[in-house]
Protein backbone atom coordinates (compact mmCIF):
# COMPACT_ATOMS: atom_id res chain seq x y z
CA UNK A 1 -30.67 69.11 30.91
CA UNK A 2 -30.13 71.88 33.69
CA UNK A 3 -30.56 69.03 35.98
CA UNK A 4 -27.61 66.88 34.16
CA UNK A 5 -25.28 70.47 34.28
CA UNK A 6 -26.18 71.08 37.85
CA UNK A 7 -25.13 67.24 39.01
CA UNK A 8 -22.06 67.23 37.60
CA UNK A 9 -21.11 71.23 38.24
CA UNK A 10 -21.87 71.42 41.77
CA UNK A 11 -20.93 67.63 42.57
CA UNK A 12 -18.28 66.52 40.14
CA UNK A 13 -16.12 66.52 43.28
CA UNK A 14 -17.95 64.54 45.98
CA UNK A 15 -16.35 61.60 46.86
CA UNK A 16 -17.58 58.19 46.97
CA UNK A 17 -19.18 59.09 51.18
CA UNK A 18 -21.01 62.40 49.90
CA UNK A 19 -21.84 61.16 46.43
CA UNK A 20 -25.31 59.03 47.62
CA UNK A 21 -26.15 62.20 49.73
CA UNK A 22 -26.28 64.56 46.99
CA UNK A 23 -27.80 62.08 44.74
CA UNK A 24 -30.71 62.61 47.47
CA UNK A 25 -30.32 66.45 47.54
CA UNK A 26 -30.58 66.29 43.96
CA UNK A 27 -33.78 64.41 43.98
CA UNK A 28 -35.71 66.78 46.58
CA UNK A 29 -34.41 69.60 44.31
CA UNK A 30 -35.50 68.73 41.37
CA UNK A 31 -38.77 66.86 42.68
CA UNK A 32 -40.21 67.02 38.85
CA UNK A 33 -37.31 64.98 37.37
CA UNK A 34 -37.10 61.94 36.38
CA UNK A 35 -33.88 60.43 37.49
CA UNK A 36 -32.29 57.33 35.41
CA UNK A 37 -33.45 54.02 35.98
CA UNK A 38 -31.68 51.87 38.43
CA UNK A 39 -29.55 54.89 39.63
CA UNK A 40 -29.16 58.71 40.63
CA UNK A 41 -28.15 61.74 39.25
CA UNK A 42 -24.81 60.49 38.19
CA UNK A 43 -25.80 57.20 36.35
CA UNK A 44 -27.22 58.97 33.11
CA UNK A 45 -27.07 61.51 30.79
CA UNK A 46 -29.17 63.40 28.65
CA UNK A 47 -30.09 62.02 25.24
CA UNK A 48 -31.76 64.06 22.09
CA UNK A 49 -32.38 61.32 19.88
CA UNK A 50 -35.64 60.69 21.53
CA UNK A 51 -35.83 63.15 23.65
CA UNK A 52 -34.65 64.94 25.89
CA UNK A 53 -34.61 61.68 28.00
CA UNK A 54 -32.27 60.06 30.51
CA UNK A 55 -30.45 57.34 29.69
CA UNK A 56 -28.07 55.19 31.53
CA UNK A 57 -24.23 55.33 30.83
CA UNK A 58 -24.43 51.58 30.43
CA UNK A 59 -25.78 52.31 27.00
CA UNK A 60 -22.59 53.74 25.79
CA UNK A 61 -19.98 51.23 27.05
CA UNK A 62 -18.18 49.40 24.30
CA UNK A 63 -16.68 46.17 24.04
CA UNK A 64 -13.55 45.40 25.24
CA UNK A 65 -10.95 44.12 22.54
CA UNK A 66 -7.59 42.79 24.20
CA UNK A 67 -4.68 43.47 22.11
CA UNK A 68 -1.58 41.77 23.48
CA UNK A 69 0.77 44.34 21.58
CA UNK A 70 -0.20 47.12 24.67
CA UNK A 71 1.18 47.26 27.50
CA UNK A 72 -0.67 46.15 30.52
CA UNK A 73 -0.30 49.16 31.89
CA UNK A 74 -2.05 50.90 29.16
CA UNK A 75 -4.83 48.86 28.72
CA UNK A 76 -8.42 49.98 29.23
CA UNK A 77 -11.48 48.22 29.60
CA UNK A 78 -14.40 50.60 29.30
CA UNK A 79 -16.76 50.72 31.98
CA UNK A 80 -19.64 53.38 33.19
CA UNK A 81 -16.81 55.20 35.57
CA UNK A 82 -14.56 55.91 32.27
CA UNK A 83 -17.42 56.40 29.71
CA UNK A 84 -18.71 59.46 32.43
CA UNK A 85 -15.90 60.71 33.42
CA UNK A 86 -14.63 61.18 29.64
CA UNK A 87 -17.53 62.24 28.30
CA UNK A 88 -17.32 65.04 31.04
CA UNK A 89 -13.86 65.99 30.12
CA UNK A 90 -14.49 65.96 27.02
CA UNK A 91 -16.98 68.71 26.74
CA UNK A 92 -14.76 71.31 29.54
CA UNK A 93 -11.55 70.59 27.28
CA UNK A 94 -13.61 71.24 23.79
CA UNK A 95 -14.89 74.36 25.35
CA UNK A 96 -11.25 75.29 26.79
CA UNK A 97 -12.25 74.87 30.29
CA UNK A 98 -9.31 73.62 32.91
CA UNK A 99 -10.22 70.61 34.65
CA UNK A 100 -8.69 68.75 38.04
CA UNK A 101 -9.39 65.49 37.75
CA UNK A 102 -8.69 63.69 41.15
CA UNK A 103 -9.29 60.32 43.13
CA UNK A 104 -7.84 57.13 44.89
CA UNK A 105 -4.62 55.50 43.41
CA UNK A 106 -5.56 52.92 40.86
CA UNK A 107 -8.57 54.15 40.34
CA UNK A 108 -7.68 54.73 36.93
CA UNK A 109 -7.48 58.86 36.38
CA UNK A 110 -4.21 58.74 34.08
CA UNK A 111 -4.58 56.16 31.75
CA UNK A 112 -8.17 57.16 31.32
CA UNK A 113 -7.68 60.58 30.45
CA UNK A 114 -4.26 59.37 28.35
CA UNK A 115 -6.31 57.34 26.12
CA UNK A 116 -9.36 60.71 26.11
CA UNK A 117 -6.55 62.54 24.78
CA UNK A 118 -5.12 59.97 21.86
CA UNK A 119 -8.54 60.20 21.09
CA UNK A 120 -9.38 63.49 20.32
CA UNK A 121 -5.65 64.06 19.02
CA UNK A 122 -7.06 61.74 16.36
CA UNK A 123 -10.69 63.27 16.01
CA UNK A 124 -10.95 67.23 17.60
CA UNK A 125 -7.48 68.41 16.75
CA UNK A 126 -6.13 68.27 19.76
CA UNK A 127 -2.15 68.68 20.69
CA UNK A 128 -1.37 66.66 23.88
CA UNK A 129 1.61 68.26 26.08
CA UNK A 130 2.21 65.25 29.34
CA UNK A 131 3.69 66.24 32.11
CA UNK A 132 4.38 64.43 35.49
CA UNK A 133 5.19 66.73 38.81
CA UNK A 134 7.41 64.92 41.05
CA UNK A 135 8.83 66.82 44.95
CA UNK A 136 11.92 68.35 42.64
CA UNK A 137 9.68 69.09 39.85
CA UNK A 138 11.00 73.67 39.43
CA UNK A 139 9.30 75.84 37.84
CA UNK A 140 11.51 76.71 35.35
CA UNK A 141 11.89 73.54 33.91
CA UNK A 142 8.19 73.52 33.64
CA UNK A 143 8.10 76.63 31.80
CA UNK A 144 10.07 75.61 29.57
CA UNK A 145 8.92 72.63 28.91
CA UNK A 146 6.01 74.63 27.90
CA UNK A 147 7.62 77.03 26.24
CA UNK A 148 9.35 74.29 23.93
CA UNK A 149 6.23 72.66 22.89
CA UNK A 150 4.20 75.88 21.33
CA UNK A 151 4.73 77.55 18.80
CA UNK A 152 5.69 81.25 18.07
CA UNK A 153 2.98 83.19 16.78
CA UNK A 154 4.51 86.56 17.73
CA UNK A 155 7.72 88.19 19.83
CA UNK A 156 5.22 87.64 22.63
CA UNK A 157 2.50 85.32 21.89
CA UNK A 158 3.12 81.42 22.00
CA UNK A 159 0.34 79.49 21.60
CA UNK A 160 -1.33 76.04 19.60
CA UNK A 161 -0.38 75.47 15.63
CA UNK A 162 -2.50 76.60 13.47
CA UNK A 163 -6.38 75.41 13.42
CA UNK A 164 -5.49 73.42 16.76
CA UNK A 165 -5.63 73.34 20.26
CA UNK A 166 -3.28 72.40 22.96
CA UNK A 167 -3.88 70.79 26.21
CA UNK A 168 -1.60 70.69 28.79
CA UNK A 169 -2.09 66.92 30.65
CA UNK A 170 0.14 67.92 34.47
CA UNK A 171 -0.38 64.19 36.38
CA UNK A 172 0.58 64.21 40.09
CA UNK A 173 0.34 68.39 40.06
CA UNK A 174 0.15 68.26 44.07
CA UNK A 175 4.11 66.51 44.27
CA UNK A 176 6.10 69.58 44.53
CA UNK A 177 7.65 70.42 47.49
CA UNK A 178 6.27 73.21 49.65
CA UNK A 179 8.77 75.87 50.47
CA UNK A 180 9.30 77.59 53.86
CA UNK A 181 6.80 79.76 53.27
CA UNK A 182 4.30 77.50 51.67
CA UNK A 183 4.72 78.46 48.12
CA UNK A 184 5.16 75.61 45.16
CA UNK A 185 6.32 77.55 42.31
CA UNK A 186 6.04 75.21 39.52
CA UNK A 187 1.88 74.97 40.89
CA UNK A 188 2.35 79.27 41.20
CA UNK A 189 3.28 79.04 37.53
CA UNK A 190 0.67 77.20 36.48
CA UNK A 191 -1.87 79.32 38.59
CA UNK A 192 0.16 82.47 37.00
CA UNK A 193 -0.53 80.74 33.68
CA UNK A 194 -4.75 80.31 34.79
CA UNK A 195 -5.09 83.75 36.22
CA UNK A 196 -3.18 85.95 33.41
CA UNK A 197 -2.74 83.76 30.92
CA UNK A 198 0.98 84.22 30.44
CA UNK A 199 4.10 84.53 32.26
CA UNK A 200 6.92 86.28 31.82
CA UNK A 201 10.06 85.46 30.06
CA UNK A 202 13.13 84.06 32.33
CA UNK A 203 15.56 86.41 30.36
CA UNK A 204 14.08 89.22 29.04
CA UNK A 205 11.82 89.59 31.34
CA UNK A 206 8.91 90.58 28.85
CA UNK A 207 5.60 88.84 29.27
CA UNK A 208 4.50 86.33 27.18
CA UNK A 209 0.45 85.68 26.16
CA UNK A 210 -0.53 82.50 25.61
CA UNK A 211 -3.30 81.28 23.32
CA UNK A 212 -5.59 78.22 22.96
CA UNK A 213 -3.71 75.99 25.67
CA UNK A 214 -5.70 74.40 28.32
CA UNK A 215 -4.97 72.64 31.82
CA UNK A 216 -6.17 69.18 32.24
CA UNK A 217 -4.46 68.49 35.70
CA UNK A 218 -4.72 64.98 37.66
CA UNK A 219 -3.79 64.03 40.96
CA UNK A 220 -4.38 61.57 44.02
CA UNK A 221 -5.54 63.54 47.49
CA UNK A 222 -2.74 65.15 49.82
CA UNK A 223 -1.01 62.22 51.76
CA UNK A 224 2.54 60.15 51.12
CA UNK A 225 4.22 63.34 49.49
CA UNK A 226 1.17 64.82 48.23
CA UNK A 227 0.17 68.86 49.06
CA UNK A 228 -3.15 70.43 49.60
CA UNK A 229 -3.48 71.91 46.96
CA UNK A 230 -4.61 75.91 47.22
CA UNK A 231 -7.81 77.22 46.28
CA UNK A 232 -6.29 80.25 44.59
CA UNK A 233 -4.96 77.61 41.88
CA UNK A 234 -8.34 75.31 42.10
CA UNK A 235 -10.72 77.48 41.73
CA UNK A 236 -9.70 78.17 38.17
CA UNK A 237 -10.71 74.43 37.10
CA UNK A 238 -13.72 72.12 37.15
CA UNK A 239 -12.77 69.83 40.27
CA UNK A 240 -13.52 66.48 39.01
CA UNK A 241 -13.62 62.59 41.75
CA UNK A 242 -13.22 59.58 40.40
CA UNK A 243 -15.07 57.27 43.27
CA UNK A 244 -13.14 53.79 44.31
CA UNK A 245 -13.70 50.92 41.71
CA UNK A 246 -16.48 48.71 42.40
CA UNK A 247 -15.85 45.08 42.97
CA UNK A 248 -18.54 44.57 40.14
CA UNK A 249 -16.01 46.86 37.86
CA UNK A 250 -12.56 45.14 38.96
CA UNK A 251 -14.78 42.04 38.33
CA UNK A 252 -15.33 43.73 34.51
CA UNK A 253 -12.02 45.01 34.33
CA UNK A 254 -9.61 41.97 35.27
CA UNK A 255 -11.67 39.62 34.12
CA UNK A 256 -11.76 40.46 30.65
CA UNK A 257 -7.45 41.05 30.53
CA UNK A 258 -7.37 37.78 31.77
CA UNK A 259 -9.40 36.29 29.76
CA UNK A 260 -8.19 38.14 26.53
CA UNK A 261 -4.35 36.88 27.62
CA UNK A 262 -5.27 33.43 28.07
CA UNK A 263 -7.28 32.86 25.04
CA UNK A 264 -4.28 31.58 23.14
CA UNK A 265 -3.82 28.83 26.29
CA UNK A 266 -5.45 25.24 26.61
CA UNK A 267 -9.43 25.69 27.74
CA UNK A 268 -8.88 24.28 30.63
CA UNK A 269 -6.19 27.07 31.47
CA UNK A 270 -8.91 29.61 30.33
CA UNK A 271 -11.31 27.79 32.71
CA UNK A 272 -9.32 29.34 35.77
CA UNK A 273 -9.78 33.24 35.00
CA UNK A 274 -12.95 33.55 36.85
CA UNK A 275 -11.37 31.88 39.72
CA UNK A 276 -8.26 33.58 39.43
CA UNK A 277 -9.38 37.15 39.19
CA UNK A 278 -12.19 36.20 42.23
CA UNK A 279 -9.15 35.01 44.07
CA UNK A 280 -7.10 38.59 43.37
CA UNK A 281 -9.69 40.75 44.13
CA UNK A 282 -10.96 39.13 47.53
CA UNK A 283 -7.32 39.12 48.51
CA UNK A 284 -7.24 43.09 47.69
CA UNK A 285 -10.36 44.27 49.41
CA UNK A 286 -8.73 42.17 52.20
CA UNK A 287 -5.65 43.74 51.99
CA UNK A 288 -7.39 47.23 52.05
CA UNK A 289 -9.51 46.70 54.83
CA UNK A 290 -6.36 45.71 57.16
């Protein structure tokens, strides 16, 4: 178990190049561990049903079901990266913890962590505030925003309704333009928010507590329009790296949307979704490596 809680505290944030080499650390660490089978550190958890014993993430991935009344955009097929990764969230957020969830573009950090929270809207009680940060993106309008989705327990206390909790979902946090002198105040808000949890009020100028509402913050790394983000305003959550998709998992992913689209097509139209998606995907990793 401390080994699990160690993995995932200390390197929830390597990236796909340090990830193997602290799977190794890990190993010489904890010499009397077990690790999972067919994998490291990061391909198991702990289970208590016969246990403690590892087990492999594999184990909890569900079917995929295609519904053709989603969007394609909101579609998600599960697979070991999202099972992790929202299991992970899952138990910071429960437990109020802020968490920075970052990684490549498309590798699937917002629509994972959009359907984690429909989810425990549904089952934990949860009250979902989404936010996107764009270069313009002020920090009033993000307080207020806020401001307009808690309620009033007090004069100066805002916080979740009753018996609930709220969790603040900011996607692309590191967009705001830096100023002159490198501040981005809707991110100093939100660190304002982390640090003191409050801020004050634009009129009256009285501060204002805020109760049960956590941070669940997502964003790509700095590049195209994107800031470093500061470690005064990091260091407050659980840093959090989705790796690049496997081609085994875009294999997974695309093959069953395809496949769930053309199922109300002639079989000999369904016959071409493994060529089709084999096709796509060699064309992308192309793409990438040029």
């Amino acid at each position: 178990t401390f080994c699990f809680a160690f993995a995932w505290t200390i390197g929830g944030s390597c990236d796909a190049r340090t990830r193997k080499m602290f799977e190794r650390e890990v190993e010489s660490w904890f010499p009397s561990v077990t690790m999972p089978r067919n994998g490291g550190c990061y391909d198991g958890f702990v289970s208590f049903h016969e246990g403690p014993k590892w087990k492999n993430w594999t184990e909890l991935v569900p079917a995929f079901v295609f519904d053709d009344t989603v969007s394609y955009f909101q579609l998600l097929v599960p697979n070991p990266d999202t099972v992790r990764f929202s299991y992970i969230i899952d138990r910071m957020l429960s437990r109020q913890f802020s968490v920075f969830l970052t990684g490549n573009s498309g590798v699937g950090k917002s629509v994972n962590i959009s359907n984690l929270l429909e989810k425990m809207k549904e089952l934990a009680g949860v009250v979902p505030i989404y936010m996107t940060f764009s270069a313009q993106t002020k920090a009033i309008s993000t307080q207020l925003t806020i401001e307009g989705k808690l309620e009033k327990k007090r004069k100066t206390l805002l916080g979740a309704p009753v018996n609930k909790t709220v969790v603040i979902l900011v996607d692309d946090v590191n967009m705001p333009l830096v100023e002159e002198y490198g501040a981005q105040p809707p991110i100093e808000l939100l660190r304002q928010f982390q640090d003191q949890r409050g801020f004050f009020d634009r009129k009256k100028h009285d501060w204002k507590d805020i109760e049960n509402v956590t941070l669940l913050l997502c964003a790509a790394p700095p590049g195209g329009g994107r800031n470093n983000m500061t470690a005064r305003f990091s260091r407050h959550s659980h840093v959090l790296c989705m790796p690049p998709t496997s081609e085994e998992a875009m294999n997974t992913i695309f093959g069953s949307i395809i496949t769930g689209f053309l199922q109300k097509f002639k079989q000999e139209i369904q016959g071409l979704a493994n060529a089709a998606v084999a096709g796509t995907i060699e064309l992308y990793i192309k793409c990438g490596d040029e």
